[in-house]
XYZ file of C-alpha atoms in Angstrom:
779
model
C 182.265 135.318 126.137
C 180.947 131.999 124.768
C 177.666 132.223 126.491
C 177.374 135.694 125.527
C 177.540 134.951 121.805
C 175.232 131.901 122.619
C 172.788 134.933 123.625
C 173.235 136.272 120.436
C 172.827 133.470 118.415
C 169.392 132.942 120.052
C 168.529 136.797 119.458
C 169.385 136.615 115.890
C 167.195 133.363 115.309
C 164.408 134.898 117.343
C 164.560 131.692 119.240
C 162.299 132.074 122.605
C 163.362 131.160 125.774
C 162.255 127.451 126.278
C 161.280 126.841 129.664
C 162.802 124.299 131.815
C 159.659 122.802 132.634
C 155.739 123.308 132.360
C 153.615 124.113 135.055
C 150.757 121.883 135.808
C 148.193 124.769 134.298
C 150.682 125.098 131.314
C 151.150 121.667 130.623
C 146.859 120.953 130.826
C 146.674 123.669 128.302
C 148.966 122.697 125.799
C 147.953 119.224 125.989
C 144.496 120.335 125.494
C 145.446 122.637 122.395
C 147.118 119.850 120.452
C 144.382 117.288 121.460
C 141.801 119.767 119.959
C 144.078 120.549 116.761
C 144.655 116.708 116.347
C 141.043 116.273 116.502
C 140.249 118.916 113.968
C 142.682 117.540 111.385
C 141.790 114.249 111.852
C 138.132 114.719 110.910
C 139.555 116.828 107.869
C 141.576 114.100 106.916
C 138.596 111.561 107.285
C 136.360 113.605 104.933
C 139.168 114.056 102.681
C 139.869 110.262 102.272
C 135.990 109.358 102.078
C 135.491 112.343 99.695
C 138.143 111.279 97.240
C 136.962 107.523 97.244
C 133.526 108.550 96.692
C 134.354 110.890 93.795
C 132.953 113.813 95.822
C 133.575 117.321 94.289
C 136.449 119.508 95.537
C 133.750 122.147 96.196
C 131.410 119.984 97.698
C 134.035 118.471 99.903
C 135.016 122.108 100.968
C 131.403 122.868 101.739
C 131.502 119.896 104.477
C 134.727 120.970 105.995
C 134.919 124.586 105.776
C 133.678 124.918 109.286
C 136.446 122.771 110.598
C 139.366 123.267 108.375
C 139.480 127.336 108.608
C 139.170 127.119 112.389
C 141.642 124.612 112.905
C 144.046 126.314 110.485
C 143.462 129.541 111.700
C 144.085 128.299 115.585
C 147.915 127.601 114.225
C 148.561 131.350 114.665
C 148.825 130.321 118.654
C 151.941 128.494 118.020
C 153.695 132.008 116.982
C 152.502 132.922 120.258
C 153.499 129.695 122.152
C 157.038 130.443 120.726
C 157.242 133.748 121.426
C 156.391 133.314 125.135
C 158.577 130.466 125.959
C 156.088 127.676 125.746
C 157.955 125.635 123.087
C 161.419 125.649 121.853
C 160.802 126.243 118.097
C 162.022 129.360 116.952
C 159.370 132.029 116.341
C 160.690 133.100 112.944
C 160.412 129.763 111.558
C 156.885 129.135 112.845
C 155.841 132.325 111.803
C 156.799 131.517 107.927
C 155.368 128.268 108.311
C 151.836 129.328 109.636
C 151.638 132.740 107.014
C 151.825 130.605 104.123
C 149.177 128.412 105.396
C 147.250 131.359 106.492
C 147.726 132.954 103.163
C 146.490 129.925 101.132
C 143.437 129.280 103.432
C 142.387 133.085 103.742
C 143.825 134.736 100.987
C 143.135 131.944 98.025
C 140.982 128.921 98.777
C 138.293 130.680 101.206
C 137.186 133.715 99.212
C 137.661 132.202 95.625
C 135.037 129.683 94.478
C 137.318 128.615 91.678
C 140.094 127.531 93.908
C 137.615 125.621 95.850
C 136.184 123.725 92.729
C 139.995 122.751 91.796
C 141.192 119.155 92.189
C 144.307 121.009 94.016
C 141.898 121.392 96.962
C 142.192 117.573 97.589
C 146.322 117.900 97.558
C 146.096 120.851 100.428
C 143.479 119.078 102.646
C 145.199 115.763 102.585
C 148.566 116.908 102.776
C 148.273 119.407 105.502
C 145.719 117.224 107.238
C 147.667 113.971 107.617
C 151.004 116.053 108.379
C 149.379 118.014 111.422
C 147.370 115.291 112.543
C 150.895 113.405 113.087
C 152.284 116.489 114.382
C 149.889 117.180 117.016
C 149.448 113.759 118.202
C 153.162 113.778 118.423
C 153.618 116.936 120.523
C 150.658 115.460 122.682
C 152.348 112.147 123.455
C 155.441 113.996 124.012
C 153.755 116.183 126.688
C 152.627 112.897 128.252
C 156.510 111.872 128.248
C 156.708 109.006 125.792
C 156.225 109.011 122.062
C 155.769 105.567 120.538
C 158.077 104.802 117.988
C 155.719 104.365 114.632
C 154.324 107.747 115.668
C 158.211 109.366 115.954
C 159.102 107.708 112.746
C 155.761 109.227 110.839
C 156.547 112.532 112.423
C 160.061 112.817 110.679
C 159.357 111.144 107.503
C 155.989 111.403 105.915
C 157.261 115.366 105.267
C 159.250 113.653 102.382
C 156.266 113.365 100.253
C 153.488 115.446 102.091
C 155.661 118.650 102.172
C 156.302 118.542 98.339
C 152.538 117.322 97.301
C 151.289 120.243 99.979
C 153.344 123.203 98.390
C 152.321 121.714 94.961
C 148.554 122.121 96.166
C 149.282 125.616 97.512
C 151.034 126.811 94.179
C 148.370 125.615 92.001
C 145.274 127.237 94.494
C 147.429 130.483 94.280
C 147.492 129.954 90.428
C 143.825 129.024 90.127
C 142.742 132.089 92.278
C 144.590 134.661 90.104
C 142.137 135.730 87.530
C 139.848 136.310 90.298
C 141.907 138.633 92.275
C 143.145 140.202 88.869
C 139.715 141.318 88.480
C 138.348 142.540 91.797
C 141.630 143.315 94.040
C 144.666 143.870 91.750
C 146.644 144.925 94.408
C 146.145 141.036 96.122
C 146.662 139.676 92.643
C 150.119 141.412 92.535
C 150.964 140.502 96.256
C 150.256 136.800 95.351
C 152.424 136.601 92.461
C 155.158 138.032 94.733
C 154.526 135.580 97.139
C 154.473 132.585 94.536
C 157.925 134.044 93.948
C 159.040 133.136 97.420
C 157.789 129.717 97.488
C 161.144 129.214 94.887
C 163.887 129.631 97.834
C 161.390 128.988 100.474
C 160.185 125.757 99.782
C 163.607 123.789 99.223
C 164.677 125.836 102.575
C 161.653 124.222 104.465
C 162.132 120.834 103.614
C 166.037 120.710 104.073
C 165.394 122.213 107.305
C 162.975 119.439 108.139
C 165.625 117.072 106.881
C 168.057 118.294 109.584
C 165.688 118.281 112.160
C 165.016 114.394 111.113
C 168.557 113.478 111.388
C 168.986 115.166 114.702
C 165.958 113.686 116.254
C 166.598 110.087 114.761
C 170.361 110.442 116.593
C 168.990 112.020 119.560
C 166.576 109.256 120.116
C 169.012 106.572 119.350
C 171.674 108.061 121.806
C 168.765 108.252 124.417
C 167.937 104.502 124.116
C 171.543 103.500 124.453
C 171.728 105.488 127.328
C 168.979 104.445 129.014
C 170.379 100.760 128.645
C 173.721 101.699 129.632
C 172.840 103.904 132.576
C 176.334 103.675 134.589
C 178.696 105.912 136.679
C 177.729 109.095 138.080
C 174.251 110.505 137.658
C 171.611 112.846 138.590
C 169.505 111.837 141.413
C 165.648 110.975 140.942
C 162.911 113.485 142.390
C 159.972 112.471 144.208
C 158.200 111.662 140.560
C 161.130 109.070 139.644
C 162.796 111.848 137.324
C 166.530 112.575 137.457
C 165.435 116.189 137.514
C 168.435 118.763 136.876
C 166.486 121.630 138.002
C 165.530 120.200 141.392
C 168.781 119.226 141.975
C 170.155 122.645 141.312
C 167.722 124.088 143.486
C 168.321 121.786 146.440
C 172.160 122.232 146.113
C 172.175 126.034 146.189
C 169.283 125.705 148.855
C 171.420 123.704 151.404
C 174.572 125.342 151.028
C 172.433 128.495 151.884
C 171.292 127.361 155.152
C 174.635 126.836 156.602
C 175.023 130.644 156.245
C 173.036 131.424 159.443
C 169.546 133.625 159.275
C 170.607 135.127 156.039
C 171.445 132.005 154.582
C 167.954 130.517 156.120
C 166.114 133.632 154.214
C 167.940 132.742 150.941
C 167.376 129.146 150.943
C 163.373 129.954 151.339
C 163.731 132.085 148.118
C 165.431 129.670 146.337
C 162.863 126.773 147.440
C 160.080 129.200 146.279
C 161.487 129.877 143.074
C 159.273 128.468 140.075
C 161.023 129.421 136.925
C 164.880 128.294 137.891
C 166.171 128.313 134.377
C 165.538 131.708 133.955
C 165.538 132.924 137.532
C 168.703 131.072 138.960
C 170.784 134.284 138.219
C 169.541 136.320 141.206
C 170.070 133.624 143.449
C 173.532 133.099 142.638
C 174.425 136.926 143.193
C 172.683 136.483 146.573
C 174.748 133.262 147.291
C 178.086 135.271 146.580
C 176.810 138.219 148.834
C 176.367 135.285 151.442
C 179.801 134.296 151.013
C 181.019 137.766 151.344
C 179.536 138.479 154.945
C 182.571 136.855 156.556
C 185.412 133.928 155.833
C 184.014 131.990 158.411
C 180.372 131.980 156.394
C 181.960 131.023 153.312
C 183.851 128.221 154.490
C 180.891 126.670 156.005
C 178.529 127.284 153.047
C 181.373 125.650 150.847
C 181.315 122.887 153.038
C 178.016 122.197 153.065
C 177.470 122.414 149.667
C 180.234 120.058 148.583
C 179.134 117.525 151.385
C 175.324 117.957 150.188
C 176.515 117.459 146.418
C 178.391 114.500 147.366
C 175.611 113.066 149.343
C 173.107 113.730 146.901
C 174.544 112.813 143.213
C 174.254 108.957 142.939
C 176.350 106.438 141.275
C 175.288 103.331 139.491
C 177.137 100.089 139.009
C 175.678 97.047 137.647
C 172.372 98.558 138.467
C 173.123 98.894 142.087
C 172.631 102.792 142.791
C 174.391 104.414 145.835
C 175.355 108.033 146.809
C 178.739 108.955 145.141
C 180.274 109.711 147.992
C 179.460 106.053 149.141
C 180.772 104.542 146.072
C 184.200 106.392 145.954
C 184.828 103.769 149.046
C 182.932 100.820 148.305
C 184.328 100.299 144.834
C 187.737 102.032 145.992
C 190.183 99.589 144.840
C 191.458 99.824 141.035
C 193.004 97.158 138.068
C 195.462 99.683 136.505
C 198.969 99.423 135.737
C 200.996 102.685 135.443
C 202.292 102.724 132.100
C 205.081 105.281 131.497
C 206.409 107.339 128.202
C 209.473 109.648 127.901
C 209.361 112.333 125.408
C 212.393 112.357 122.735
C 213.418 115.974 123.156
C 216.051 117.412 125.529
C 215.440 120.248 127.678
C 216.226 123.681 126.075
C 219.104 125.058 126.964
C 217.691 128.294 128.316
C 214.336 128.499 129.768
C 212.333 131.502 128.433
C 209.094 133.032 129.328
C 206.738 133.803 126.506
C 202.997 134.136 125.357
C 201.689 133.541 122.182
C 200.552 136.959 120.826
C 200.518 138.694 117.345
C 197.421 140.831 118.261
C 197.193 144.520 118.991
C 194.383 145.589 121.790
C 191.562 147.688 120.425
C 191.837 145.656 117.117
C 189.995 142.704 115.633
C 191.558 139.797 116.870
C 190.590 137.844 113.791
C 193.067 140.422 111.858
C 195.915 138.914 113.439
C 195.114 135.079 112.753
C 198.403 134.474 110.944
C 200.097 135.836 114.082
C 198.555 133.671 116.931
C 201.746 131.428 117.193
C 203.880 134.223 117.354
C 206.065 134.244 120.750
C 206.681 137.510 122.544
C 209.194 137.228 125.250
C 211.860 139.551 127.050
C 211.367 143.348 126.902
C 208.552 143.127 124.351
C 206.863 140.587 126.671
C 206.891 143.011 129.353
C 205.647 145.839 127.470
C 202.786 144.080 126.112
C 201.806 143.117 129.512
C 201.509 146.859 130.235
C 199.560 147.677 127.496
C 197.112 144.976 128.961
C 197.225 146.330 132.119
C 196.800 149.835 130.715
C 193.782 148.795 128.504
C 192.087 146.752 131.313
C 192.055 143.482 129.981
C 193.938 142.269 132.797
C 194.972 143.809 136.302
C 198.074 144.240 137.384
C 198.748 141.683 139.418
C 198.855 139.291 136.276
C 201.513 141.601 134.814
C 203.381 141.403 138.175
C 202.875 137.627 138.172
C 204.196 136.966 134.792
C 207.248 139.093 135.273
C 208.234 137.446 138.108
C 208.075 134.058 136.278
C 210.370 135.653 133.753
C 212.861 136.823 136.614
C 212.994 133.593 137.842
C 212.839 131.588 134.382
C 215.953 129.513 134.615
C 214.565 127.677 138.113
C 210.943 127.981 137.825
C 210.545 126.630 134.426
C 212.383 123.543 134.556
C 209.581 121.361 135.753
C 211.190 117.878 135.645
C 210.696 117.771 139.593
C 207.163 118.631 139.266
C 204.223 115.997 138.714
C 200.754 117.377 137.617
C 197.626 115.126 137.401
C 195.614 116.208 134.434
C 191.723 115.091 134.642
C 190.830 115.782 130.977
C 194.229 115.439 129.735
C 193.368 116.386 126.255
C 190.777 119.222 126.775
C 191.105 122.114 124.778
C 191.712 124.586 127.494
C 194.340 122.237 129.279
C 197.935 122.598 129.896
C 199.166 119.520 128.062
C 201.445 120.934 125.494
C 203.038 123.700 127.751
C 203.871 121.457 130.742
C 205.281 119.266 128.481
C 207.579 121.697 126.564
C 208.887 122.289 130.261
C 209.842 118.648 130.946
C 206.798 118.270 133.174
C 205.945 114.828 134.513
C 201.998 114.500 133.745
C 199.838 111.712 135.190
C 197.063 111.913 132.193
C 193.395 110.901 132.811
C 191.305 110.591 130.070
C 188.508 108.519 128.281
C 189.696 105.226 126.656
C 189.259 106.487 123.304
C 192.458 105.569 120.807
C 192.345 109.076 118.984
C 192.623 111.077 122.384
C 195.628 108.703 123.453
C 197.408 109.296 120.036
C 197.002 112.893 120.713
C 198.849 112.325 123.888
C 201.466 110.212 122.726
C 202.055 112.360 119.973
C 202.595 115.459 122.528
C 204.945 113.787 124.678
C 206.826 112.164 122.017
C 208.064 115.470 120.660
C 208.679 117.163 123.983
C 211.255 116.835 126.863
C 208.441 115.856 129.119
C 207.276 112.241 130.393
C 203.519 110.831 130.931
C 202.196 108.284 133.282
C 198.670 106.912 131.925
C 196.359 103.759 133.053
C 196.080 100.756 131.360
C 194.443 97.707 132.415
C 196.595 94.716 134.291
C 198.514 92.423 131.934
C 198.820 94.952 129.310
C 202.413 94.799 127.775
C 202.750 98.657 127.527
C 206.665 98.211 127.829
C 206.587 95.957 124.993
C 204.109 98.089 122.526
C 206.162 101.327 123.363
C 209.684 99.406 122.512
C 207.992 98.122 118.990
C 206.490 101.198 118.391
C 203.049 99.935 118.565
C 201.509 103.084 120.236
C 198.338 102.430 117.792
C 197.624 99.404 119.618
C 198.450 100.963 123.052
C 196.312 104.068 122.469
C 193.403 101.579 122.077
C 194.232 100.076 125.564
C 195.069 103.214 127.587
C 192.685 105.335 129.382
C 189.979 105.317 131.762
C 186.040 106.969 132.249
C 186.137 109.823 134.737
C 182.288 109.706 134.846
C 182.093 105.544 135.149
C 185.441 104.634 136.810
C 185.363 107.450 139.246
C 186.195 105.271 142.375
C 188.795 103.534 140.389
C 190.828 106.400 139.354
C 190.312 107.907 142.829
C 192.192 105.094 144.162
C 194.803 104.789 141.501
C 195.758 108.457 141.932
C 196.330 107.901 145.420
C 198.929 105.537 144.793
C 200.540 106.768 141.433
C 204.078 107.914 141.735
C 204.361 107.557 145.298
C 206.293 110.216 147.618
C 205.960 112.834 144.918
C 203.652 115.758 145.695
C 201.004 116.232 142.743
C 199.579 119.210 141.250
C 196.184 118.088 140.309
C 193.897 120.124 137.593
C 190.557 119.483 136.502
C 190.007 120.731 132.716
C 187.630 118.633 131.707
C 184.508 120.252 130.142
C 181.086 118.589 128.935
C 178.117 120.473 127.576
C 174.601 120.696 129.183
C 173.590 118.664 132.262
C 176.928 116.447 131.957
C 179.063 119.187 133.176
C 177.946 118.861 136.663
C 178.159 115.392 136.458
C 181.679 115.128 135.435
C 182.538 118.207 137.847
C 181.210 115.916 140.906
C 183.415 113.107 139.723
C 186.507 115.379 139.497
C 185.555 116.502 142.618
C 185.261 113.252 144.875
C 188.496 112.451 142.890
C 190.142 115.344 144.487
C 188.850 115.204 147.364
C 190.234 111.397 147.926
C 193.437 112.380 146.524
C 194.113 115.314 148.978
C 192.787 113.067 152.106
C 195.623 110.594 151.003
C 198.348 112.784 149.903
C 198.106 116.271 152.339
C 200.668 118.001 150.218
C 198.346 117.748 147.032
C 198.211 121.420 145.113
C 195.015 122.036 143.091
C 194.571 123.739 139.809
C 191.710 124.716 138.082
C 190.572 127.658 135.630
C 187.469 129.960 136.012
C 185.116 131.479 133.542
C 184.890 135.529 133.097
C 181.062 134.771 132.985
C 180.910 134.392 136.479
C 180.162 136.733 139.695
C 183.781 137.315 140.902
C 184.992 139.524 143.354
C 187.173 142.680 141.605
C 189.843 145.003 142.648
C 189.122 148.750 143.747
C 190.880 149.638 140.681
C 188.937 147.740 138.526
C 185.655 148.979 140.295
C 187.044 152.576 139.573
C 187.860 151.744 135.869
C 184.192 150.417 135.250
C 182.725 153.699 135.993
C 185.320 155.888 134.090
C 184.632 153.691 131.278
C 181.072 154.041 131.405
C 181.369 157.863 131.495
C 183.661 157.858 128.384
C 181.384 155.325 126.338
C 180.489 156.454 122.922
C 177.115 157.671 121.874
C 176.273 154.601 119.746
C 176.538 152.749 122.772
C 174.448 154.944 124.720
C 172.092 154.465 122.080
C 172.086 150.677 122.112
C 171.776 151.277 125.866
C 168.566 153.424 125.287
C 167.298 150.681 123.253
C 167.412 148.153 125.864
C 170.657 146.028 123.814
C 173.022 147.063 126.569
C 173.085 146.974 130.269
C 174.911 148.851 132.833
C 177.839 146.584 134.497
C 177.148 148.227 137.819
C 179.310 146.612 140.706
C 177.600 145.082 143.556
C 179.205 145.809 146.892
C 179.246 144.001 150.140
C 180.854 145.733 153.076
C 184.633 146.367 151.494
C 184.269 143.962 148.624
C 182.734 144.422 145.316
C 181.979 142.026 142.814
C 180.948 142.074 139.194
C 178.012 140.268 137.866
C 179.705 138.631 134.857
C 176.743 135.712 134.701
C 174.951 135.002 131.235
C 171.692 133.480 132.109
C 171.524 131.763 129.371
C 174.589 129.707 129.793
C 172.302 127.984 132.072
C 172.215 126.722 135.587
C 174.016 123.566 135.155
C 177.288 125.467 134.081
C 177.241 127.983 136.798
C 176.798 125.535 139.571
C 179.420 123.426 138.153
C 181.683 126.440 138.628
C 180.344 126.882 142.096
C 181.261 123.633 142.856
C 184.634 124.105 141.812
C 184.861 127.645 143.800
C 183.736 125.660 146.822
C 186.170 123.083 146.602
C 188.990 125.999 145.795
C 187.817 127.541 149.241
C 187.750 124.957 151.281
C 190.945 123.233 150.142
C 192.899 126.101 150.634
C 191.575 126.655 154.071
C 192.827 123.074 154.762
C 196.408 123.611 153.788
C 196.688 122.810 149.879
C 198.103 125.149 147.655
C 195.180 126.022 145.250
C 195.737 127.801 141.458
C 192.314 128.883 140.514
C 192.590 131.672 137.858
C 190.343 133.459 135.584
C 190.988 132.446 132.029
C 190.569 135.140 129.177
C 187.803 135.153 126.835
C 189.126 132.784 124.012
C 188.041 132.402 120.646
C 188.269 128.631 120.128
C 187.670 126.856 116.936
C 184.732 125.056 118.278
C 183.002 128.412 119.259
C 183.616 130.705 116.086
C 182.598 127.995 113.827
C 179.562 129.354 114.550
C 178.909 132.145 112.130
C 176.750 134.310 114.949
C 179.652 133.724 117.377
C 182.170 134.403 115.241
C 180.397 138.040 114.125
C 180.067 139.010 117.841
C 183.819 138.080 118.781
C 184.795 139.897 115.604
C 183.371 143.495 117.071
C 183.588 143.008 121.046
C 187.247 145.046 120.868
C 185.232 148.290 120.332
C 184.023 148.043 124.027
C 186.549 149.519 126.644
C 188.863 147.094 127.888
C 187.494 143.987 126.216
C 189.991 141.917 124.228
C 188.776 138.433 122.723
C 191.911 136.223 122.280
C 193.122 133.204 120.494
C 193.396 129.627 122.376
C 197.225 130.051 121.757
C 197.512 132.875 124.064
C 195.193 131.590 126.934
C 197.023 128.354 126.739
C 200.437 130.176 127.469
C 199.264 132.784 130.027
C 197.291 130.189 132.051
C 200.550 127.898 131.872
C 202.615 130.920 133.076
C 200.283 131.666 136.042
C 200.039 128.088 137.271
C 203.612 128.203 137.375
C 203.719 131.661 139.565
C 201.055 129.856 141.803
C 203.100 126.698 142.470
C 206.509 128.442 142.585
C 206.078 131.326 144.345
C 205.486 130.894 147.753
C 203.856 134.402 147.985
C 201.295 133.972 145.495
C 197.511 134.185 146.347
C 197.342 130.070 145.820
C 199.621 129.711 148.767
C 197.518 129.446 151.991
C 200.126 131.037 153.859
C 199.483 134.110 151.845
C 196.750 136.103 154.018
C 193.808 137.073 151.655
C 191.085 139.476 152.749
C 188.440 136.661 152.005
C 188.416 133.184 150.342
C 186.830 134.455 147.338
C 189.812 136.837 146.516
C 191.533 133.628 145.446
C 189.621 133.989 142.400
C 190.225 137.857 142.421
C 193.877 137.306 142.328
C 195.807 137.158 139.179
C 192.457 137.001 136.923
C 192.839 137.480 133.321
C 189.246 138.308 132.635
C 189.485 139.697 129.254
C 188.128 143.176 130.122
C 184.991 141.898 131.810
C 185.636 143.323 134.987
C 186.419 146.751 133.477
C 183.888 146.832 130.498
C 181.385 149.494 130.960
C 178.523 147.283 129.774
C 177.637 143.706 131.220
C 179.342 140.550 129.017
C 175.885 139.077 128.773
C 174.690 142.226 126.343
C 177.588 143.118 124.522
C 177.600 140.436 122.228
C 174.088 141.757 120.120
C 175.412 144.905 119.255
C 178.945 143.550 118.329
C 177.231 141.330 115.969
C 175.230 144.369 114.499
C 178.091 146.299 113.866
C 179.959 143.075 112.217
C 176.758 142.503 109.928
C 176.578 146.206 108.894
C 180.219 146.358 108.038
C 180.470 143.324 106.165
C 176.963 142.944 104.553
C 176.508 146.563 103.695
C 175.973 146.117 99.886
C 174.004 143.001 100.705
C 171.475 145.250 103.129
C 171.309 148.367 100.473
C 170.576 145.599 97.778
C 168.034 143.994 100.156
C 166.116 147.140 100.952
C 166.195 148.460 97.262
C 164.451 144.746 96.288
C 162.027 145.515 99.542
C 161.014 148.939 98.421
C 160.596 147.797 94.689
C 158.508 145.164 95.895
C 156.473 147.343 97.896
C 155.949 149.801 95.232
C 154.816 146.855 92.522
C 152.113 145.755 95.023
C 150.800 148.968 95.788
C 151.068 150.838 92.313
C 151.689 148.001 89.928
C 155.088 149.722 88.884
C 157.983 147.293 88.096
C 161.436 149.030 88.612
C 162.555 150.487 85.230
C 165.163 147.488 84.477
C 162.911 145.411 84.657
C 159.857 146.556 83.247
C 162.149 147.292 79.922
C 162.795 143.616 80.094
C 159.022 142.544 80.431
C 158.266 144.843 77.368
C 161.004 143.293 75.386
């Protein structure tokens, strides 16, 4: 749902689909376009400066530059087209506003009105526009070539502080000077100009503020890029033939080489992947074909998974002290460590009686946000069993989820005492990790997380108020026992932890030795955005493989996303069809407008799977999930217990702080089966399902339990949040949900806006002000 909400945000801001890369023809066109525009504006600046120094009258200057100024300014309209078709990343709405204001001045005021051409403010717009645009187009030109000199970068994001105000002042003066002409010759355009002038009041500060925000982001991004270039270390993307670390080429080659292990059909699909030109927005169909390939047979699925994992480990690279090796080689080359294992015990006793519970205070079919104050409410006993049945009936979970949690409840005294269980948490402090849940049950946690003091302060605090115990890495020589005994936990926090991406081999080596003789449950819960996600996923995968090889009884754990292509139950496939037939008229209306897409199950033999992929979430995200799926299938085949459950759609604080995301989430409950939940429910639900998987010998996680296909591991006990039974795809329900939210929340604002809009049009066309305003003017 987070990815669906991101899609919504882009739609609401009319942001285009930015291309991952440029074709040679496209790049050549953009280079030529920017060079021509830069040359045109440079000519205008040259004439403006020389004219100002020589005392040339404004009207004479305009006569000299008109044949360049008007065409080069008009050519800016192409930038709206570039944005709409995805040539550039700028939001089309922002570009349209900026270009329209310029076109309004040059075609609507300056060019047709001699008085405007003769006014001194002409110099203001000529020089302000010219300098700004010359810098901007040269910046774009150099950026396309791959490198922007710092002086040009600084000018691009600094000169606006004086050139925007001067240019806006010139535009306003040009409009005021032209008023008399238009009042006499075209009263309607005169009134339109007055209205446009009023828009400068809110628009000008907004435009300058937007550029200021861009400045801060760009300087920060450049600074981080410079630091990253100097400190390239750990797991990195491989270089392509051009020497660039391309995520696109690696993503494509990874899926291609995995598919090649799938026989004749796999070779055919690999060829299609290789030929794909627009991977950023064309990857979805190839992922769906990949799932179809896996479903051909168990043998095919396992061969493809092993090939994909092996290729990934041989392809991703590892950098240490300037030396670059494959990630697989690095795991053995640097396979020693200098960590000590520190230990901390919680201060709380185990509860006298273990009790199965979920944190939930909501009601299905109602906005989740209405129950914000009740999200910590614990439901247990008969109330819990009743609520599980409600969720099954609603369709946001399958029946086996309810059965699993009910079985945990039946065995809660034995199963929920985790003092004999050792969990490795890769990304211990992650928002969706089970840190707090497991500590509350007395578990032994081997915590791996970044060496950042605030992270370890959080982990230490959680441990101290629990009956659990944590183990964590510190450098050899650190007197961790003395620091704990003396209560110097802040100092200890500054000396704890390790970096999964740069210390990958050392962490793997440490985990093979930690808590000797104990069976480990290794869970990968870490998440990073963008291109970093596959990097951290590969780091975790290599660590997991190393631990599994050294400790054959290791159990694996991970969480799956509902925005993926998962095998579904027969019941879920039937419920989708039923829910579609019962879909209300307003949903059918959105479907007819193209804003909703029907959720059609894809069949392969006896199996059906849902297309829950949201293209906008990106190939890096979905490829990371493929690696996790491959590892889960392979590890289970190799005899390891593997807990890999689909987590419910969760309204975390990081997601809902975005207004558009929050708007979409607020009304998604209107779609059959869908329920967005708070993080508290997700954590308690996934915690209980993890306990079920490792305690119940008959769970799907256990390799002794027969499965119809390895992918059915992700089908079992899937808390999909309704995505598997919703009549419309998760990728499309966000926009209609947000529209409903905004209509409900801002109905009065919308009505007032429409009245103002109609009144404005009436004033421009007929010259009639609204009655209250007309009386105010008369007074």
